[in-house]
Coordinates of C-alpha atoms in Angstrom, one line a residue:
Chain O
X1160 CA 39.4 -5.2 22.2
X1161 CA 37.9 -2.2 24.0
X1162 CA 39.6 1.1 23.8
X1163 CA 39.2 3.8 26.3
X1164 CA 35.8 5.2 26.9
X1165 CA 34.8 7.6 24.2
X1166 CA 31.8 9.8 24.4
X1167 CA 31.5 10.4 20.7
X1168 CA 31.7 8.4 17.4
X1169 CA 33.8 9.8 14.6
X1170 CA 33.4 9.7 10.9
X1171 CA 35.7 6.7 10.6
X1172 CA 33.7 4.9 13.3
X1173 CA 30.6 5.4 11.3
X1174 CA 32.3 4.2 8.1
X1175 CA 33.5 1.2 10.0
X1176 CA 30.0 0.4 11.2
X1177 CA 28.7 0.8 7.6
X1178 CA 31.3 -1.6 6.3
X1179 CA 30.4 -4.1 9.0
X1180 CA 26.8 -3.8 7.9
X1181 CA 27.8 -4.6 4.3
X1182 CA 29.6 -7.7 5.6
X1183 CA 26.7 -8.8 7.8
X1184 CA 24.2 -8.5 4.9
X1185 CA 26.6 -10.4 2.6
X1186 CA 27.0 -13.2 5.2
X1187 CA 23.2 -13.4 5.6
X1188 CA 22.3 -13.2 2.0
X1189 CA 21.2 -16.8 1.6
X1190 CA 19.4 -16.7 5.0
X1191 CA 17.4 -13.6 4.1
X1192 CA 16.5 -15.0 0.7
X1193 CA 15.4 -18.3 2.3
X1194 CA 13.1 -16.4 4.7
X1195 CA 11.7 -14.4 1.7
X1196 CA 11.1 -17.6 -0.4
X1197 CA 8.6 -18.7 2.2
X1198 CA 6.3 -15.7 2.0
X1199 CA 7.7 -13.4 -0.7
X1200 CA 9.6 -13.7 -4.0
X1201 CA 12.9 -15.1 -2.8
X1202 CA 15.0 -12.1 -3.5
X1203 CA 15.5 -10.1 -0.3
X1204 CA 19.0 -11.4 0.4
X1205 CA 20.1 -10.9 -3.2
X1206 CA 18.6 -7.4 -3.5
X1207 CA 20.0 -6.2 -0.1
X1208 CA 23.4 -7.7 -0.8
X1209 CA 23.5 -6.0 -4.2
X1210 CA 22.8 -2.6 -2.5
X1211 CA 25.2 -3.0 0.4
X1212 CA 28.0 -4.3 -1.8
X1213 CA 27.5 -1.1 -3.9
X1214 CA 27.8 0.9 -0.6
X1215 CA 31.0 -1.1 0.3
X1216 CA 32.5 -0.1 -3.1
X1217 CA 31.7 3.5 -2.5
X1218 CA 33.2 3.4 1.0
X1219 CA 36.4 2.0 -0.4
X1220 CA 37.0 5.5 -1.9
X1221 CA 37.6 8.6 0.3
X1222 CA 34.4 9.9 1.8
X1223 CA 33.2 13.4 2.9
X1224 CA 34.0 14.5 6.5
X1225 CA 30.2 14.7 7.1
X1226 CA 28.3 11.8 8.7
X1227 CA 25.0 13.1 7.3
X1228 CA 26.4 13.2 3.8
X1229 CA 27.8 9.7 4.1
X1230 CA 24.5 8.3 5.2
X1231 CA 22.7 10.1 2.4
X1232 CA 25.1 8.7 -0.1
X1233 CA 24.3 5.2 1.4
X1234 CA 20.6 6.0 1.0
X1235 CA 20.8 7.0 -2.6
X1236 CA 22.9 4.0 -3.4
X1237 CA 20.3 1.7 -1.8
X1238 CA 17.5 3.5 -3.7
X1239 CA 19.2 3.0 -7.0
X1240 CA 20.5 -0.5 -6.6
X1241 CA 18.2 -2.6 -4.4
X1242 CA 14.9 -2.3 -6.3
X1243 CA 11.7 -3.9 -5.0
X1244 CA 10.2 -2.5 -1.8
X1245 CA 13.4 -2.8 0.2
X1246 CA 15.2 -0.2 -1.9
X1247 CA 12.9 2.7 -1.3
X1248 CA 12.4 1.7 2.4
X1249 CA 16.0 1.3 3.4
X1250 CA 17.0 4.0 1.1
X1251 CA 14.5 6.4 2.7
X1252 CA 15.7 5.3 6.2
X1253 CA 19.3 6.2 5.4
X1254 CA 18.4 9.4 3.5
X1255 CA 16.3 10.6 6.5
X1256 CA 18.9 9.7 9.0
X1257 CA 21.5 11.5 6.9
X1258 CA 19.3 14.6 6.7
X1259 CA 18.9 14.6 10.4
X1260 CA 22.7 14.4 10.9
X1261 CA 23.7 16.8 8.1
X1262 CA 27.1 18.4 8.8
X1263 CA 28.0 16.3 11.8
X1264 CA 31.6 15.2 12.1
X1265 CA 31.0 13.5 15.5
X1266 CA 28.0 11.8 17.0
X1267 CA 26.8 12.1 20.6
X1268 CA 24.6 9.3 22.0
X1269 CA 21.6 11.5 21.6
X1270 CA 22.3 11.8 17.8
X1271 CA 21.6 8.1 17.5
X1272 CA 18.0 8.7 18.6
X1273 CA 17.6 11.7 16.4
X1274 CA 18.8 9.7 13.4
X1275 CA 16.8 6.6 14.4
X1276 CA 13.6 8.5 14.8
X1277 CA 14.1 10.2 11.4
X1278 CA 14.8 6.8 9.8
X1279 CA 11.7 5.2 11.3
X1280 CA 9.5 8.2 10.3
X1281 CA 10.8 7.9 6.8
X1282 CA 10.0 4.2 6.6
X1283 CA 6.5 4.8 8.0
X1284 CA 5.8 7.6 5.5
X1285 CA 7.1 5.6 2.5
X1286 CA 5.7 2.2 3.4
X1287 CA 2.5 3.2 5.3
X1288 CA 2.9 0.1 7.4
X1289 CA 1.8 0.1 11.1
X1290 CA 3.0 -2.0 14.0
X1291 CA 1.8 -5.6 13.6
X1292 CA 1.6 -5.7 9.7
X1293 CA 4.6 -8.2 9.7
X1294 CA 7.2 -5.8 8.3
X1295 CA 10.5 -4.2 9.2
X1296 CA 8.5 -1.7 11.3
X1297 CA 7.9 -4.5 13.8
X1298 CA 11.6 -4.6 14.5
X1299 CA 12.4 -0.8 14.1
X1300 CA 9.6 0.6 16.3
X1301 CA 10.5 -1.3 19.5
X1302 CA 14.2 -0.7 18.8
X1303 CA 13.8 3.0 18.7
X1304 CA 11.6 3.0 21.8
X1305 CA 14.2 1.0 23.7
X1306 CA 16.9 3.3 22.5
X1307 CA 15.0 6.3 23.7
X1308 CA 14.2 4.8 27.1
X1309 CA 17.8 3.7 27.7
X1310 CA 19.3 7.1 26.7
X1311 CA 16.8 8.9 28.9
X1312 CA 18.2 7.0 31.9
X1313 CA 21.7 8.1 31.0
X1314 CA 22.9 4.9 29.4
X1315 CA 26.0 4.9 27.2
X1316 CA 25.4 4.6 23.5
X1317 CA 26.6 1.0 23.4
X1318 CA 24.3 0.0 26.2
X1319 CA 21.4 1.8 24.7
X1320 CA 22.0 0.2 21.3
X1321 CA 22.3 -3.2 22.9
X1322 CA 18.8 -2.7 24.4
X1323 CA 17.6 -1.6 21.0
X1324 CA 19.1 -4.7 19.4
X1325 CA 17.3 -7.0 21.9
X1326 CA 14.0 -5.1 21.3
X1327 CA 14.5 -5.5 17.5
X1328 CA 15.1 -9.2 17.9
X1329 CA 12.0 -9.6 20.0
X1330 CA 10.1 -7.6 17.4
X1331 CA 11.5 -9.8 14.6
X1332 CA 10.6 -13.1 16.2
X1333 CA 7.2 -11.5 17.0
X1334 CA 6.5 -11.4 13.3
X1335 CA 6.4 -15.2 13.2
X1336 CA 2.8 -15.8 14.5
X1337 CA 1.1 -12.9 12.8
X1338 CA -0.5 -12.5 9.4
X1339 CA 1.1 -10.2 6.8
X1340 CA -1.0 -7.2 5.8
X1341 CA 1.6 -5.4 3.6
X1342 CA 3.7 -6.3 0.6
X1343 CA 3.7 -9.5 -1.4
X1344 CA 3.3 -11.7 1.7
X1345 CA -0.1 -10.3 2.3
X1346 CA -1.5 -12.1 -0.8
X1347 CA -0.9 -15.4 1.2
X1348 CA -3.4 -14.4 3.8
X1349 CA -3.3 -16.9 6.7
X1350 CA -0.6 -18.8 4.9
X1351 CA 1.9 -16.1 5.9
X1352 CA 1.5 -17.1 9.6
X1353 CA 4.4 -19.1 11.0
X1354 CA 7.1 -17.4 9.0
X1355 CA 9.5 -14.8 10.2
X1356 CA 9.5 -11.5 8.2
X1357 CA 12.6 -11.1 6.1
X1358 CA 12.5 -7.2 6.3
X1359 CA 12.3 -7.3 10.1
X1360 CA 15.2 -9.7 10.1
X1361 CA 17.5 -7.5 8.0
X1362 CA 16.5 -4.5 10.2
X1363 CA 17.5 -6.5 13.3
X1364 CA 20.8 -7.5 11.7
X1365 CA 21.7 -3.9 11.0
X1366 CA 20.8 -2.7 14.5
X1367 CA 22.8 -5.5 16.0
X1368 CA 25.8 -4.5 13.9
X1369 CA 25.5 -0.9 15.3
X1370 CA 25.4 -2.2 18.8
X1371 CA 28.4 -4.4 18.3
X1372 CA 30.4 -1.6 16.7
X1373 CA 29.5 0.8 19.6
X1374 CA 30.7 -1.8 22.1
X1375 CA 33.9 -2.3 20.3
X1376 CA 34.8 1.4 20.1
X1377 CA 33.5 2.0 23.7
X1378 CA 31.0 4.6 22.5
Chain R
X1333 CA 16.3 -24.7 -16.6
X1334 CA 16.2 -24.5 -20.4
X1335 CA 16.1 -21.0 -21.7
X1336 CA 17.3 -19.1 -24.8
X1337 CA 19.5 -16.7 -22.8
X1338 CA 23.2 -16.1 -22.6
X1339 CA 23.7 -15.2 -18.9
X1340 CA 20.8 -14.5 -16.6
X1341 CA 22.3 -11.2 -15.5
X1342 CA 22.5 -10.0 -19.1
X1343 CA 18.9 -11.0 -20.1
X1344 CA 17.2 -7.6 -19.7
X1345 CA 20.1 -5.6 -21.2
X1346 CA 20.3 -7.9 -24.2
X1347 CA 16.5 -7.8 -24.7
X1348 CA 16.7 -4.0 -24.8
X1349 CA 19.6 -4.1 -27.3
X1350 CA 17.5 -6.4 -29.5
X1351 CA 14.5 -4.1 -29.3
X1352 CA 16.6 -1.1 -30.3
X1353 CA 17.8 -2.9 -33.4
X1354 CA 14.4 -4.4 -34.3
X1355 CA 12.3 -1.2 -34.0
X1356 CA 14.5 1.8 -34.7
X1357 CA 11.7 3.9 -36.3
X1358 CA 9.5 3.6 -33.1
X1359 CA 11.8 3.4 -30.1
X1360 CA 15.3 4.1 -28.7
X1361 CA 16.9 2.5 -25.7
X1362 CA 18.9 3.8 -22.8
X1363 CA 21.0 1.0 -21.1
X1364 CA 22.4 3.1 -18.2
X1365 CA 19.9 3.4 -16.6
X1366 CA 17.6 1.1 -18.4
X1367 CA 14.5 2.5 -20.2
X1368 CA 12.9 2.4 -23.6
X1369 CA 11.7 5.7 -25.1
X1370 CA 9.9 7.0 -28.1
X1371 CA 12.2 7.6 -31.1
X1372 CA 10.8 11.1 -31.5
X1373 CA 10.9 12.1 -27.8
X1374 CA 10.4 14.6 -26.4
X1375 CA 7.1 15.4 -28.1
X1376 CA 6.8 19.1 -27.3
X1377 CA 3.5 20.2 -25.6
X1378 CA 2.3 16.6 -25.0
X1379 CA 1.8 15.0 -21.7
X1380 CA 4.5 12.3 -21.4
X1381 CA 3.3 8.8 -20.3
X1382 CA 5.8 6.7 -18.5
X1383 CA 5.2 3.2 -17.1
X1384 CA 7.5 0.4 -16.1
X1385 CA 7.9 -2.6 -13.9
X1386 CA 9.8 -5.8 -13.6
X1387 CA 10.8 -7.4 -16.9
X1388 CA 9.3 -10.8 -17.9
X1389 CA 5.9 -9.5 -19.0
X1390 CA 6.7 -8.6 -22.6
X1391 CA 5.5 -7.0 -24.7
X1392 CA 4.4 -4.9 -21.7
X1393 CA 5.8 -2.2 -21.1
X1394 CA 8.6 -1.6 -23.5
X1395 CA 6.6 -3.0 -26.4
X1396 CA 4.0 -0.3 -25.8
X1397 CA 6.3 2.6 -26.3
X1398 CA 5.6 4.6 -29.5
X1399 CA 3.2 6.9 -31.1
X1400 CA -0.3 6.7 -29.5
X1401 CA 0.8 4.9 -26.4
X1402 CA 3.7 5.3 -23.9
X1403 CA 6.6 7.8 -24.2
X1404 CA 8.9 5.7 -22.0
X1405 CA 9.0 2.4 -20.1
X1406 CA 11.5 1.5 -17.4
X1407 CA 12.6 -2.1 -17.3
X1408 CA 13.5 -3.6 -14.0
X1409 CA 15.2 -7.0 -13.5
X1410 CA 12.8 -9.9 -14.1
X1411 CA 9.8 -9.6 -11.8
X1412 CA 11.6 -6.8 -9.8
X1413 CA 10.5 -3.2 -9.8
X1414 CA 12.8 -0.7 -11.6
X1415 CA 14.4 2.0 -9.4
X1416 CA 13.7 5.8 -9.2
X1417 CA 16.8 6.8 -11.0
X1418 CA 15.5 5.0 -14.1
X1419 CA 12.1 6.7 -13.8
X1420 CA 13.7 10.1 -13.3
X1421 CA 16.0 9.8 -16.2
X1422 CA 13.2 8.6 -18.4
X1423 CA 11.1 11.6 -17.3
X1424 CA 13.9 14.0 -18.2
X1425 CA 14.3 12.4 -21.6
X1426 CA 10.6 12.5 -22.7
X1427 CA 9.4 15.6 -20.8
X1428 CA 7.7 17.7 -23.5
X1429 CA 6.8 20.5 -21.0
X1430 CA 3.2 19.4 -20.4
X1431 CA 3.8 17.2 -17.4
X1432 CA 4.5 13.5 -16.7
X1433 CA 2.1 10.8 -15.9
X1434 CA 3.5 7.7 -14.2
X1435 CA 1.2 4.7 -14.8
X1436 CA 2.0 2.3 -11.9
X1437 CA 0.8 -1.2 -11.4
X1438 CA -0.2 -1.8 -7.8
X1439 CA 2.7 -3.7 -6.3
X1440 CA 4.4 -2.6 -3.1
X1441 CA 7.8 -2.1 -4.7
X1442 CA 6.6 -0.4 -7.9
X1443 CA 4.3 2.0 -5.9
X1444 CA 7.2 3.1 -3.6
X1445 CA 9.8 3.5 -6.4
X1446 CA 7.5 5.5 -8.6
X1447 CA 6.5 7.7 -5.6
X1448 CA 10.2 8.4 -4.9
X1449 CA 10.8 9.1 -8.6
X1450 CA 7.9 11.5 -8.7
X1451 CA 9.2 13.4 -5.6
X1452 CA 12.6 13.6 -7.3
X1453 CA 11.2 14.8 -10.6
X1454 CA 9.3 17.5 -8.8
X1455 CA 12.6 18.7 -7.3
X1456 CA 13.7 19.2 -10.9
X1457 CA 10.6 21.3 -11.6
X1458 CA 8.6 18.7 -13.5
X1459 CA 4.8 18.4 -12.9
X1460 CA 4.1 14.7 -12.2
X1461 CA 1.1 12.6 -11.4
X1462 CA 1.0 8.9 -10.4
X1463 CA -2.0 6.8 -11.2
X1464 CA -2.3 3.2 -10.0
X1465 CA -3.7 0.3 -11.8
X1466 CA -5.3 -2.3 -9.5
X1467 CA -7.7 -4.6 -11.3
X1468 CA -7.0 -8.1 -10.2
X1469 CA -10.3 -9.4 -8.6
X1470 CA -8.5 -12.5 -7.3
X1471 CA -7.5 -10.3 -4.4
X1472 CA -10.7 -9.8 -2.6
X1473 CA -10.0 -7.0 -0.1
X1474 CA -7.6 -4.2 0.4
X1475 CA -7.8 -4.0 4.2
X1476 CA -5.8 -7.2 4.8
X1477 CA -3.6 -7.0 1.8
X1478 CA -1.5 -4.6 -0.3
X1479 CA -4.6 -4.3 -2.4
X1480 CA -5.6 -5.6 -5.8
X1481 CA -2.7 -6.2 -8.2
X1482 CA -2.3 -4.3 -11.5
X1483 CA -2.7 -6.7 -14.4
X1484 CA -4.6 -6.7 -17.7
X1485 CA -6.3 -3.4 -17.4
X1486 CA -2.8 -1.9 -17.6
X1487 CA -2.6 -2.6 -21.3
X1488 CA -6.0 -1.0 -21.9
X1489 CA -5.2 2.0 -19.8
X1490 CA -1.9 2.6 -21.5
X1491 CA -3.6 2.4 -25.0
X1492 CA -6.5 4.7 -24.1
X1493 CA -4.5 7.1 -22.0
X1494 CA -1.8 7.3 -24.7
X1495 CA -4.4 8.2 -27.3
X1496 CA -5.8 10.9 -25.0
X1497 CA -2.3 12.4 -24.5
X1498 CA -1.7 12.2 -28.3
X1499 CA -4.9 14.1 -28.8
X1500 CA -3.7 17.0 -26.7
X1501 CA -5.4 16.3 -23.3
X1502 CA -3.6 18.2 -20.5
X1503 CA -2.1 16.3 -17.5
X1504 CA -5.3 16.6 -15.3
X1505 CA -7.4 15.2 -18.1
X1506 CA -5.0 12.4 -18.9
X1507 CA -4.7 11.4 -15.2
X1508 CA -8.5 11.5 -14.9
X1509 CA -8.8 9.3 -18.0
X1510 CA -6.3 6.8 -16.7
X1511 CA -8.1 6.7 -13.3
X1512 CA -11.4 6.2 -15.1
X1513 CA -10.1 3.3 -17.2
X1514 CA -8.7 1.6 -14.1
X1515 CA -12.0 2.2 -12.2
X1516 CA -13.8 0.6 -15.1
X1517 CA -11.6 -2.5 -15.4
X1518 CA -11.5 -5.9 -13.8
X1519 CA -9.3 -8.9 -14.5
X1520 CA -8.6 -12.4 -13.3
X1521 CA -6.1 -15.0 -14.5
X1522 CA -5.2 -18.7 -14.1
X1523 CA -2.0 -20.7 -14.5
X1524 CA -1.6 -24.2 -15.8
X1525 CA 2.2 -24.2 -15.2
X1526 CA 4.7 -22.1 -13.2
X1527 CA 7.4 -20.0 -14.8
X1528 CA 11.2 -19.8 -14.1
X1529 CA 12.9 -16.5 -13.3
X1530 CA 16.3 -16.7 -15.1
X1531 CA 18.2 -15.6 -12.0
X1532 CA 16.4 -18.1 -9.8
X1533 CA 16.9 -21.0 -12.1
X1534 CA 14.0 -23.0 -10.8
X1535 CA 10.2 -22.7 -11.1
X1536 CA 8.6 -20.0 -8.9
X1537 CA 6.0 -22.4 -7.6
X1538 CA 5.0 -26.0 -8.0
X1539 CA 1.8 -27.2 -9.6
X1540 CA 0.7 -30.8 -10.1
X1541 CA 0.2 -32.2 -13.6
X1542 CA -3.6 -32.0 -13.2
X1543 CA -3.7 -28.8 -11.2
X1544 CA -4.2 -25.1 -12.0
X1545 CA -3.9 -22.0 -9.8
X1546 CA -7.1 -20.0 -10.1
X1547 CA -6.5 -16.3 -9.7
X1548 CA -2.8 -16.3 -10.3
X1549 CA -0.8 -13.1 -10.2
X1550 CA 1.6 -12.2 -13.1
X1551 CA 4.6 -12.9 -10.9
X1552 CA 3.2 -16.2 -9.8
X1553 CA 1.6 -14.8 -6.7
X1554 CA -0.9 -17.2 -5.1
X1555 CA -4.5 -16.9 -6.4
X1556 CA -7.8 -17.8 -4.8
X1557 CA -7.6 -21.5 -5.0
X1558 CA -5.7 -24.4 -6.4
X1559 CA -8.0 -26.9 -8.2
X1560 CA -8.1 -29.8 -10.6
X1561 CA -8.0 -28.7 -14.2
X1562 CA -11.4 -28.5 -16.0
X1563 CA -12.4 -27.9 -19.6
X1564 CA -11.7 -24.5 -21.3
X1565 CA -15.4 -23.6 -21.1
X1566 CA -15.6 -24.3 -17.4
X1567 CA -12.5 -22.4 -16.6
X1568 CA -13.4 -19.5 -18.8
X1569 CA -16.8 -19.3 -17.0
X1570 CA -15.2 -19.2 -13.6
X1571 CA -12.9 -16.4 -14.6
X1572 CA -15.6 -14.4 -16.4
X1573 CA -18.2 -14.8 -13.6
X1574 CA -15.6 -13.8 -11.0
X1575 CA -15.2 -10.5 -12.9
X1576 CA -18.8 -9.9 -13.8
X1577 CA -20.2 -10.8 -10.4
X1578 CA -17.6 -8.8 -8.5
X1579 CA -19.3 -6.1 -6.4
X1580 CA -18.3 -2.5 -6.0
X1581 CA -14.7 -2.3 -4.9
X1582 CA -13.5 0.5 -2.7
X1583 CA -10.0 1.2 -1.6
X1584 CA -7.7 4.1 -0.5
X1585 CA -4.8 5.0 -2.8
X1586 CA -2.0 7.6 -2.5
X1587 CA -2.1 10.3 -5.1
X1588 CA -0.2 13.6 -5.4
X1589 CA -2.3 16.7 -4.8
X1590 CA -0.7 19.5 -6.8
X1591 CA -2.6 22.3 -5.0
X1592 CA -1.7 21.0 -1.5
X1593 CA 1.8 20.0 -2.7
X1594 CA 1.6 16.7 -0.9
X1595 CA 0.6 13.1 -1.2
X1596 CA -3.0 12.6 -0.1
X1597 CA -5.2 9.5 0.5
X1598 CA -7.9 9.2 -2.1
X1599 CA -10.8 6.8 -1.9
X1600 CA -11.6 5.2 -5.3
X1601 CA -14.5 3.0 -6.1
X1602 CA -14.9 0.5 -9.0
X1603 CA -18.5 0.1 -9.6
X1604 CA -19.7 -3.4 -10.4
X1605 CA -20.5 -4.3 -14.0
X1606 CA -24.2 -4.3 -14.8
X1607 CA -26.5 -5.5 -17.5
X1608 CA -26.4 -3.3 -20.5
X1609 CA -22.8 -2.2 -20.1
X1610 CA -20.5 -2.0 -23.1
X1611 CA -17.1 -3.5 -22.5
X1612 CA -13.7 -3.9 -24.1
X1613 CA -12.9 -7.6 -23.7
X1614 CA -9.3 -8.7 -23.4
X1615 CA -8.2 -12.4 -23.5
X1616 CA -4.5 -12.5 -22.6
X1617 CA -2.0 -15.3 -22.8
X1618 CA 0.5 -15.7 -20.0
X1619 CA 3.4 -16.5 -22.4
X1620 CA 3.2 -20.2 -22.9
X1621 CA -0.4 -20.6 -24.1
X1622 CA -1.0 -20.8 -27.9
X1623 CA -3.5 -18.6 -29.7
X1624 CA -5.7 -21.6 -30.5
X1625 CA -6.5 -21.9 -26.8
X1626 CA -6.9 -18.1 -26.4
X1627 CA -9.6 -18.1 -29.2
X1628 CA -11.4 -21.1 -27.5
X1629 CA -11.5 -18.9 -24.3
X1630 CA -12.7 -15.9 -26.2
X1631 CA -15.5 -17.9 -27.8
X1632 CA -16.8 -18.9 -24.4
X1633 CA -16.2 -15.4 -22.9
X1634 CA -18.3 -14.0 -25.7
X1635 CA -21.1 -16.4 -24.8
X1636 CA -20.9 -15.6 -21.0
X1637 CA -21.0 -11.9 -21.6
X1638 CA -24.0 -12.1 -23.9
X1639 CA -25.8 -14.2 -21.3
X1640 CA -25.0 -11.6 -18.6
X1641 CA -26.2 -8.7 -20.8
X1642 CA -22.8 -7.2 -21.5
X1643 CA -22.0 -6.0 -25.0
X1644 CA -18.5 -6.6 -26.2
X1645 CA -17.9 -3.4 -28.1
X1646 CA -14.1 -4.0 -28.8
X1647 CA -11.8 -6.9 -28.1
X1648 CA -8.1 -7.8 -27.9
X1649 CA -6.9 -11.4 -28.0
X1650 CA -3.2 -12.3 -27.6
X1651 CA -0.3 -12.4 -25.3
X1652 CA 0.3 -8.8 -24.1
X1653 CA 1.0 -9.0 -20.4
X1654 CA 2.9 -12.2 -19.8
X1655 CA 4.7 -14.1 -17.1
X1656 CA 7.7 -15.5 -18.9
X1657 CA 6.8 -18.9 -20.2
X1658 CA 3.9 -19.6 -17.9
X1659 CA 1.0 -21.5 -19.5
X1660 CA -2.3 -19.8 -18.6
X1661 CA -4.5 -16.9 -19.4
X1662 CA -6.3 -13.9 -18.0
X1663 CA -9.5 -12.1 -18.8
X1664 CA -10.0 -8.4 -18.5
X1665 CA -13.3 -6.6 -19.0
X1666 CA -13.3 -2.8 -19.1
X1667 CA -16.6 -0.9 -19.1
X1668 CA -16.2 1.6 -22.0
X1669 CA -18.0 4.9 -22.8
X1670 CA -17.9 6.6 -26.2
X1671 CA -14.8 8.6 -25.4
X1672 CA -12.9 5.5 -24.4
X1673 CA -14.0 3.6 -27.5
X1674 CA -12.8 6.4 -29.8
X1675 CA -9.5 6.6 -28.0
X1676 CA -9.2 2.8 -28.2
X1677 CA -9.7 3.0 -32.0
X1678 CA -7.1 5.9 -32.4
X1679 CA -3.9 5.1 -34.3
X1680 CA -1.1 3.3 -32.4
X1681 CA 2.3 2.5 -33.6
X1682 CA 4.4 0.5 -31.1
X1683 CA 6.4 -2.8 -31.2
X1684 CA 3.6 -4.6 -29.4
X1685 CA 0.4 -3.0 -30.6
X1686 CA -0.2 -1.4 -34.0
X1687 CA -3.3 -0.3 -35.8
X1688 CA -4.8 2.6 -37.7
X1689 CA -1.5 3.8 -39.1

């Protein structure tokens, strides 16, 4: 159900979106683990679900009236509960997005880009992966570029996030034919070709959830 | 899956509880967050050495906590990196005011978690350096992969570096020493069987009855080749020659530059072993291989080293860096100078390694 056009997203919209992310990761736990068992160590779904369930638990208690603070809390929770490489990477993404939005009680469409760019920059700094290494960067980079392009032409947030989601999905499936150069999958060499990267997949799922939430609230 | 555990999710916690009861004179244990630390921590004025990684490699790392070796070890879930909050709390607990050295095996997760922990510890005014261990020659290049994995040289580095810190080396000197041991060490392993992570419940990989994985990683990562099993002598020769004939190995690692106040890329080179070198030779069991087989391997390794003009100046034979119940072994050779040999001989008193006391 669409409510009347809103030009901003509130703290409770953000919290709703985060809750949906927790549900989406939980629903895809087995799928992510299955993707990871082909080229990694078969724990991406389990680890991500542990982290996002911890976030869900924290979101069930009252939260600060500060979107940046909430995102930072999510980042810290992921860092301390996920482990592996995903913990620092997603944790850094949320921490950086939170820092970029510190003190905000409402988001304008442009804030999405500010947060998205900060998150991507954090992931690149922490993981040192580049486009084409068969990692989450392959979904995030085109998504942020699509978001920027759409917002520049005056698109609504939901519309821009939809474009970002499509770009992330294309980036995600684009990891299938390439060879991994980072992480545990890289030890497989050419044997990593033909498998979709689990990290790019979870990144796509989270961006798609943001797009869906924005559409529902008419952001 | 047949294992002597209660519940998979309790395995690491209950292991730590057992250790605390078994070795109260050497170590103490924190369960929330999980780490093992020296019973007499913090040792004032001494550089504190902290390592850690996924569990399942026992006695590494918790078994190497104690006088003359590590000050703390952070235990992750089985084969999963521990998290920065564990590493930060461990640092606070053992910080003796002379700085913290994180000894980190080169796995993507471990590297990132320890980097975050170091950044967090610096916010709390601690001086921290991270040194990587990346000695697995089964991984040939660093351009197309996450680089060589940290394996057997970790044990040697923790022993020698621990002795240096005990002797009063400052943080720069301890970090240099750790880097030197790593740059002098090479390892390679093989697996006869897979292993089963308790939470997974089924073997990490499949191997035929007559097959081995040559170049196996300690979490069951694929090696160089899968081949038919051969005699102990033939397999030992393959491992030893892969190490001895490995050329110079260059790679770029991330290290903290205290003066710049930032992480910087540093190019490190392991020079190839050459005739006349003195080495510490380490034959390691993967957890399911009996000592009788490890000694058969050491016998052949000794012969190969002699033939290649390497002098084994010290040795270690036993299961020290394991992969749960995997059958298999690894060989590590570390070129050793006089300083390293003296520090190797220095007293050590830990659950997993004890001499000279």
